[in-house]
XYZ file of C-alpha atoms in Angstrom:
431
model
C -18.228 22.529 7.139
C -18.541 20.966 3.667
C -17.951 17.240 3.414
C -16.067 15.358 0.719
C -15.765 11.626 0.083
C -13.233 9.742 -2.052
C -13.194 6.464 -3.945
C -10.060 5.125 -5.618
C -9.798 2.464 -8.294
C -6.659 0.917 -9.707
C -3.006 1.144 -8.851
C -0.944 2.374 -5.912
C -0.199 5.592 -7.795
C -3.920 6.363 -7.804
C -4.095 5.611 -4.085
C -1.220 7.982 -3.424
C -2.781 10.728 -5.533
C -6.131 10.368 -3.767
C -4.434 10.730 -0.384
C -2.568 13.818 -1.601
C -5.764 15.413 -2.947
C -7.672 14.572 0.240
C -5.028 16.493 2.211
C -5.579 19.495 -0.085
C -9.287 19.405 0.751
C -8.586 19.006 4.468
C -6.250 22.009 4.347
C -9.137 24.065 2.937
C -11.419 23.082 5.805
C -13.386 20.234 4.239
C -14.363 17.262 6.384
C -13.318 13.935 4.852
C -16.085 11.325 5.230
C -16.431 7.691 4.116
C -17.612 7.158 0.544
C -20.694 5.350 1.820
C -21.818 8.466 3.714
C -23.996 11.239 2.344
C -21.537 13.921 1.287
C -21.603 17.341 -0.344
C -18.848 16.364 -2.775
C -17.586 13.061 -4.183
C -14.201 12.568 -5.855
C -13.762 9.347 -7.856
C -10.231 8.545 -9.011
C -10.595 6.164 -11.947
C -8.597 3.406 -13.614
C -8.653 2.294 -17.249
C -6.324 -0.699 -17.364
C -9.199 -2.997 -18.372
C -12.799 -2.621 -19.512
C -13.742 -3.953 -16.072
C -12.000 -0.910 -14.548
C -14.058 1.441 -16.728
C -17.244 -0.349 -15.735
C -16.404 -0.226 -12.029
C -15.677 3.510 -12.334
C -19.152 4.093 -13.810
C -20.715 2.012 -11.044
C -19.094 4.113 -8.330
C -20.234 7.349 -9.989
C -23.817 6.096 -9.998
C -23.499 4.934 -6.386
C -22.404 8.409 -5.303
C -25.299 9.994 -7.182
C -27.723 7.597 -5.524
C -26.329 8.300 -2.047
C -26.802 12.050 -2.460
C -28.608 13.257 -5.616
C -27.710 16.851 -4.708
C -23.962 16.240 -4.454
C -21.327 17.643 -6.808
C -19.312 14.790 -8.337
C -15.792 15.109 -9.745
C -14.127 12.307 -11.684
C -10.382 12.180 -12.345
C -7.761 9.641 -13.360
C -6.956 7.443 -16.349
C -10.517 6.682 -17.498
C -11.289 10.408 -17.459
C -8.125 11.184 -19.401
C -8.826 8.710 -22.195
C -12.601 9.194 -22.484
C -13.509 12.614 -20.987
C -16.710 13.186 -22.974
C -17.943 9.686 -22.190
C -17.396 10.308 -18.482
C -18.987 13.755 -18.557
C -22.103 12.262 -20.158
C -22.672 9.982 -17.157
C -25.603 11.216 -15.105
C -24.388 13.041 -12.006
C -20.879 13.937 -13.182
C -20.174 17.652 -12.841
C -16.403 17.897 -13.241
C -13.967 15.791 -15.256
C -10.208 15.995 -14.676
C -7.612 13.721 -16.196
C -4.251 12.627 -14.826
C -2.740 16.088 -14.476
C -3.655 19.347 -12.749
C -5.122 17.440 -9.790
C -4.268 20.324 -7.490
C -6.940 22.379 -9.245
C -9.802 20.086 -8.205
C -10.358 21.882 -4.878
C -10.722 25.271 -6.538
C -12.777 24.021 -9.488
C -15.259 21.953 -7.521
C -16.090 24.843 -5.201
C -17.370 26.880 -8.167
C -19.827 24.214 -9.382
C -23.314 23.118 -8.459
C -24.926 19.772 -9.156
C -26.319 20.841 -12.536
C -23.016 22.109 -13.991
C -20.871 20.187 -16.464
C -17.173 21.066 -16.826
C -14.550 19.203 -18.839
C -11.153 20.280 -17.467
C -9.122 17.513 -19.139
C -6.013 18.648 -21.019
C -3.540 16.683 -23.147
C -0.700 14.715 -21.574
C 1.417 13.515 -24.482
C 3.537 16.680 -24.432
C 3.596 16.901 -20.647
C 7.157 16.802 -19.304
C 6.569 18.288 -15.848
C 6.050 16.152 -12.734
C 3.050 17.411 -10.744
C 4.447 17.515 -7.236
C 1.655 16.292 -4.985
C 2.784 15.435 -1.461
C 1.476 13.284 1.366
C 2.058 13.955 5.073
C 0.107 10.978 6.359
C -1.393 7.835 4.871
C -4.540 5.800 5.407
C -2.275 2.906 6.367
C -0.611 3.784 9.673
C 2.447 1.582 9.171
C 3.260 1.626 5.454
C 3.416 4.730 3.290
C 3.386 4.942 -0.503
C 5.561 7.570 -2.166
C 5.090 8.419 -5.825
C 8.510 8.897 -7.412
C 7.582 9.253 -11.090
C 4.699 9.438 -13.554
C 4.181 8.404 -17.149
C 5.383 5.544 -19.327
C 7.174 5.433 -22.664
C 7.126 1.658 -23.208
C 3.973 1.448 -25.364
C 3.182 -2.214 -24.866
C 0.753 -3.099 -27.626
C -2.137 -3.862 -25.253
C -1.757 -0.933 -22.861
C -3.633 2.379 -22.782
C -1.619 3.825 -19.901
C 1.029 5.721 -21.945
C -1.872 7.595 -23.570
C -3.497 8.198 -20.182
C -0.363 9.259 -18.322
C 1.969 10.683 -20.950
C 5.772 10.387 -21.093
C 8.100 9.659 -18.170
C 8.449 12.455 -15.610
C 10.547 11.920 -12.500
C 10.127 13.659 -9.182
C 13.031 15.638 -7.784
C 15.190 13.499 -5.519
C 15.272 16.216 -2.861
C 11.459 16.347 -2.700
C 11.231 12.564 -2.323
C 13.763 12.499 0.513
C 11.982 15.348 2.299
C 8.694 13.438 2.104
C 10.358 10.266 3.389
C 11.699 12.227 6.377
C 8.264 13.744 7.049
C 6.634 10.326 6.996
C 9.364 8.825 9.188
C 8.838 11.614 11.735
C 5.112 10.803 11.657
C 5.897 7.215 12.697
C 5.779 5.303 9.430
C 8.136 2.337 9.386
C 7.888 1.155 5.790
C 8.124 3.152 2.560
C 6.848 1.774 -0.758
C 8.232 3.491 -3.838
C 5.680 3.589 -6.604
C 5.198 5.041 -10.051
C 3.574 4.308 -13.382
C 6.931 2.983 -14.609
C 9.096 3.218 -11.499
C 12.027 1.510 -13.214
C 12.517 4.598 -15.393
C 12.991 6.912 -12.423
C 15.652 9.514 -13.143
C 16.135 8.890 -16.873
C 14.618 12.272 -17.710
C 16.520 14.146 -14.994
C 19.995 12.955 -15.852
C 21.330 13.583 -12.347
C 19.933 10.655 -10.387
C 18.743 7.059 -10.740
C 16.610 4.507 -8.952
C 19.602 2.862 -7.312
C 20.922 6.237 -6.105
C 17.509 7.082 -4.680
C 17.341 3.746 -2.840
C 20.697 4.373 -1.182
C 19.665 7.862 -0.049
C 16.391 6.616 1.460
C 18.379 3.834 3.123
C 20.129 6.526 5.176
C 16.929 8.125 6.547
C 16.490 7.519 10.279
C 13.199 5.989 11.371
C 12.508 4.073 8.181
C 13.002 0.346 8.749
C 11.888 -1.032 5.392
C 12.006 0.160 1.783
C 9.842 -1.746 -0.675
C 9.742 -1.426 -4.447
C 6.410 -1.640 -6.230
C 6.099 -3.240 -9.675
C 9.252 -2.971 -11.734
C 10.241 -3.963 -15.268
C 12.395 -7.104 -15.599
C 15.333 -5.603 -17.476
C 15.865 -2.968 -14.782
C 16.768 -5.741 -12.353
C 19.808 -6.897 -14.292
C 22.929 -8.076 -12.492
C 24.575 -4.655 -12.691
C 21.578 -3.027 -10.970
C 21.375 -5.775 -8.346
C 25.077 -5.365 -7.566
C 24.423 -1.672 -6.872
C 21.434 -2.223 -4.549
C 22.324 -5.457 -2.745
C 23.904 -3.585 0.171
C 20.824 -1.401 0.839
C 20.200 -2.569 4.405
C 16.511 -1.644 4.473
C 15.492 -2.878 1.019
C 12.867 -5.619 1.287
C 13.653 -8.911 -0.486
C 10.421 -8.715 -2.438
C 10.375 -7.972 -6.158
C 7.218 -7.653 -8.208
C 8.346 -8.265 -11.783
C 5.699 -8.132 -14.483
C 5.974 -11.215 -16.721
C 2.680 -11.040 -18.703
C 3.527 -14.153 -20.758
C 5.952 -17.062 -20.665
C 6.049 -17.313 -24.463
C 8.596 -15.315 -26.467
C 6.244 -15.133 -29.443
C 3.500 -13.633 -27.292
C 5.947 -11.218 -25.655
C 6.998 -9.923 -29.075
C 3.369 -9.270 -30.058
C 2.901 -7.511 -26.733
C 5.930 -5.295 -27.510
C 7.524 -6.325 -24.242
C 11.243 -5.596 -24.234
C 12.692 -8.862 -22.926
C 12.705 -12.596 -23.570
C 11.801 -15.407 -21.182
C 15.513 -16.280 -20.958
C 16.339 -12.726 -19.868
C 13.482 -12.780 -17.338
C 14.749 -16.057 -15.879
C 18.297 -14.651 -15.666
C 16.939 -11.705 -13.652
C 15.152 -14.038 -11.232
C 18.277 -16.174 -10.770
C 20.347 -13.065 -10.043
C 17.871 -11.822 -7.458
C 17.710 -15.184 -5.710
C 21.498 -15.336 -5.626
C 21.836 -11.991 -3.823
C 18.560 -11.958 -1.851
C 18.022 -15.409 -0.280
C 14.351 -16.245 0.371
C 13.234 -13.275 -1.721
C 9.639 -13.224 -2.909
C 9.199 -12.984 -6.671
C 5.664 -11.887 -7.475
C 4.295 -11.107 -10.920
C 1.460 -10.245 -13.304
C 0.301 -12.779 -15.886
C -2.128 -12.058 -18.726
C -4.170 -14.838 -20.333
C -5.823 -14.833 -23.732
C -3.776 -12.083 -25.358
C -4.563 -11.531 -29.037
C -3.207 -14.416 -31.090
C -2.190 -16.553 -28.097
C -2.170 -20.122 -29.387
C -2.470 -23.333 -27.401
C 1.251 -23.879 -27.960
C 2.121 -20.413 -26.627
C -0.122 -20.905 -23.609
C 1.571 -24.254 -22.922
C 4.949 -22.455 -23.015
C 3.641 -19.980 -20.446
C 2.533 -22.800 -18.154
C 5.929 -24.504 -18.334
C 7.716 -21.219 -17.672
C 5.559 -20.463 -14.622
C 6.360 -23.926 -13.251
C 10.071 -23.314 -13.736
C 10.167 -19.887 -12.083
C 7.991 -20.830 -9.063
C 6.490 -17.426 -8.278
C 5.540 -16.737 -4.677
C 2.355 -14.990 -5.821
C 0.761 -13.806 -9.066
C -1.914 -11.390 -10.204
C -3.670 -13.216 -13.050
C -5.976 -11.322 -15.376
C -7.589 -11.781 -18.766
C -6.582 -9.656 -21.751
C -8.972 -6.759 -22.300
C -9.103 -4.861 -25.592
C -8.404 -1.178 -25.034
C -9.588 1.200 -27.723
C -6.663 2.980 -29.405
C -4.052 0.279 -28.777
C -2.471 -1.817 -31.580
C -3.500 -5.137 -30.024
C -7.168 -4.144 -29.996
C -7.142 -3.996 -33.818
C -5.836 -7.523 -34.317
C -8.326 -9.931 -35.930
C -7.061 -12.974 -33.998
C -8.717 -12.201 -30.646
C -9.221 -15.062 -28.203
C -12.785 -15.787 -27.183
C -13.989 -14.928 -23.668
C -14.341 -18.649 -22.982
C -10.677 -19.292 -23.878
C -9.507 -16.377 -21.731
C -11.546 -17.610 -18.778
C -10.404 -21.225 -19.081
C -6.730 -20.259 -19.333
C -7.077 -17.843 -16.451
C -8.402 -20.603 -14.192
C -5.491 -22.878 -15.094
C -2.900 -20.188 -14.320
C -4.599 -19.184 -11.064
C -4.636 -22.791 -9.876
C -0.965 -23.230 -10.821
C 0.236 -20.008 -9.176
C -1.814 -20.693 -6.046
C 0.019 -24.013 -5.682
C 3.320 -22.218 -6.191
C 2.405 -19.723 -3.484
C 1.494 -22.552 -1.111
C 4.902 -24.178 -1.650
C 6.674 -20.875 -1.045
C 4.820 -20.398 2.240
C 5.496 -23.958 3.406
C 9.253 -23.406 3.045
C 9.038 -20.835 5.843
C 7.257 -22.981 8.427
C 9.342 -23.396 11.575
C 11.322 -20.214 11.024
C 11.271 -17.077 13.154
C 10.865 -13.823 11.219
C 10.308 -10.142 11.977
C 6.778 -9.004 11.213
C 5.467 -5.456 10.949
C 1.879 -5.652 12.172
C -0.537 -3.409 10.313
C -4.127 -4.105 11.235
C -6.512 -6.086 13.411
C -7.851 -9.092 11.487
C -10.361 -10.019 14.218
C -10.602 -10.023 18.017
C -7.056 -10.306 19.361
C -5.757 -11.469 15.952
C -3.389 -9.113 14.167
C -2.168 -9.117 10.586
C 1.248 -8.082 9.352
C 3.883 -8.710 6.721
C 7.382 -10.118 6.710
C 10.035 -8.289 4.708
C 9.509 -10.772 1.877
C 5.788 -10.003 1.804
C 4.296 -13.019 3.550
C 1.021 -12.240 5.306
C 1.119 -13.320 8.946
C -1.645 -13.673 11.525
C -0.756 -13.795 15.212
C -2.675 -13.329 18.443
C -2.034 -10.603 21.003
C -3.945 -9.341 24.021
C -2.687 -5.803 23.342
C -2.849 -3.649 20.207
C 0.374 -4.250 18.235
C -0.460 -2.287 15.079
C 2.613 -0.391 13.921
C 4.978 -2.614 15.899
C 7.665 -5.094 14.865
C 7.655 -8.479 16.565
C 9.569 -11.720 16.150
C 7.136 -14.418 15.132
C 7.585 -18.160 14.896
C 5.791 -19.362 11.755
C 3.640 -22.380 12.567
C 1.229 -23.338 9.761
C -0.270 -22.283 6.424
C -3.979 -21.491 6.259
C -5.796 -20.041 3.243
C -2.790 -18.301 1.755
C -1.447 -16.855 5.003
C 0.802 -18.135 7.783
C -0.356 -18.457 11.382
C 2.396 -17.639 13.832
C 3.182 -17.093 17.499
C 4.821 -13.945 18.814
C 7.914 -14.914 20.784
C 9.481 -11.593 21.814
């Protein structure tokens, strides 16, 4: 039996696609082994959001080659799509695929040996067909990701992803519901809807929408929680919230990408909202979803970001009080408008501003967690953190640790929240 190992970088969409491709290999009789093992084949699913992502992708290719010099290595994903020749030139790479035609990797890789070089990347900008990969089981035994759409048509000035993924393509509603039912029958309790620009789900189909999809998943037996992945602010307007507020299983957790708290910076980024509109969205969510978690992404050191603009971002973050934030430094991406600007911030400025925002958002997270101490909440336990200590999440995405003498992975339990430690809450199971 041939062996194949996978490594995934980047977003939840990539994770979903890797799981779908791994099932294709398993269906053909391949044995799936850990990436650290010596394997006949290695599949590396790459990311290209930042230059750090590109660098990490190259590192993992070299690690696979070092583990087994005789292996056949295939590289797919966003980095491959945007720089196929660069990837193919890396020592050890035999097959390069982009962000489409992933189903062909099983057939293609079986025809190659470790001296072959094949560039199978094709263009995506005129691609209007959703590639319907499916997942029957997930690496996580309690939460399952479902990809509902691909592509992005926003063209933020710093972002390479529209060029890596192409225009918006939505998955058929019927196929999504069927996959949800399959996963529910397999015992999964929580479904996370993900996409490159999930907020645009249905706009290309004309017969469905994100809110309609949420209501249909809400009716599927066996699913206890529905969680949205990252979503654009203007999708979550009051009209949308009015339509989804009665979804019984929808988690009160909304990851809304801010990027900057300065309107001037947002305009240069080609983001399609103002800070006032963002704040209005947050207020609407908190009105209809008490105790909801508002998490976000914040970029520091974008091209042309002045001290005044950065100060505006700091004040805005303080006002919104995010429950958690992913903070990252702006990275120039070749082919994007922002990369050509002459007013780039220095690495030192990016780093210094990043540290300030991380410290501020960590304090905000701590305050959010402290508000929950003394309460009793339902927790879906997912994994063993250590001997007799289990880790799970509340509906509003708080990480909980609690002790149990028996394995409680995949189970819901009522937990009294006792104290905050290192960004998590320690609790006691009371049911």
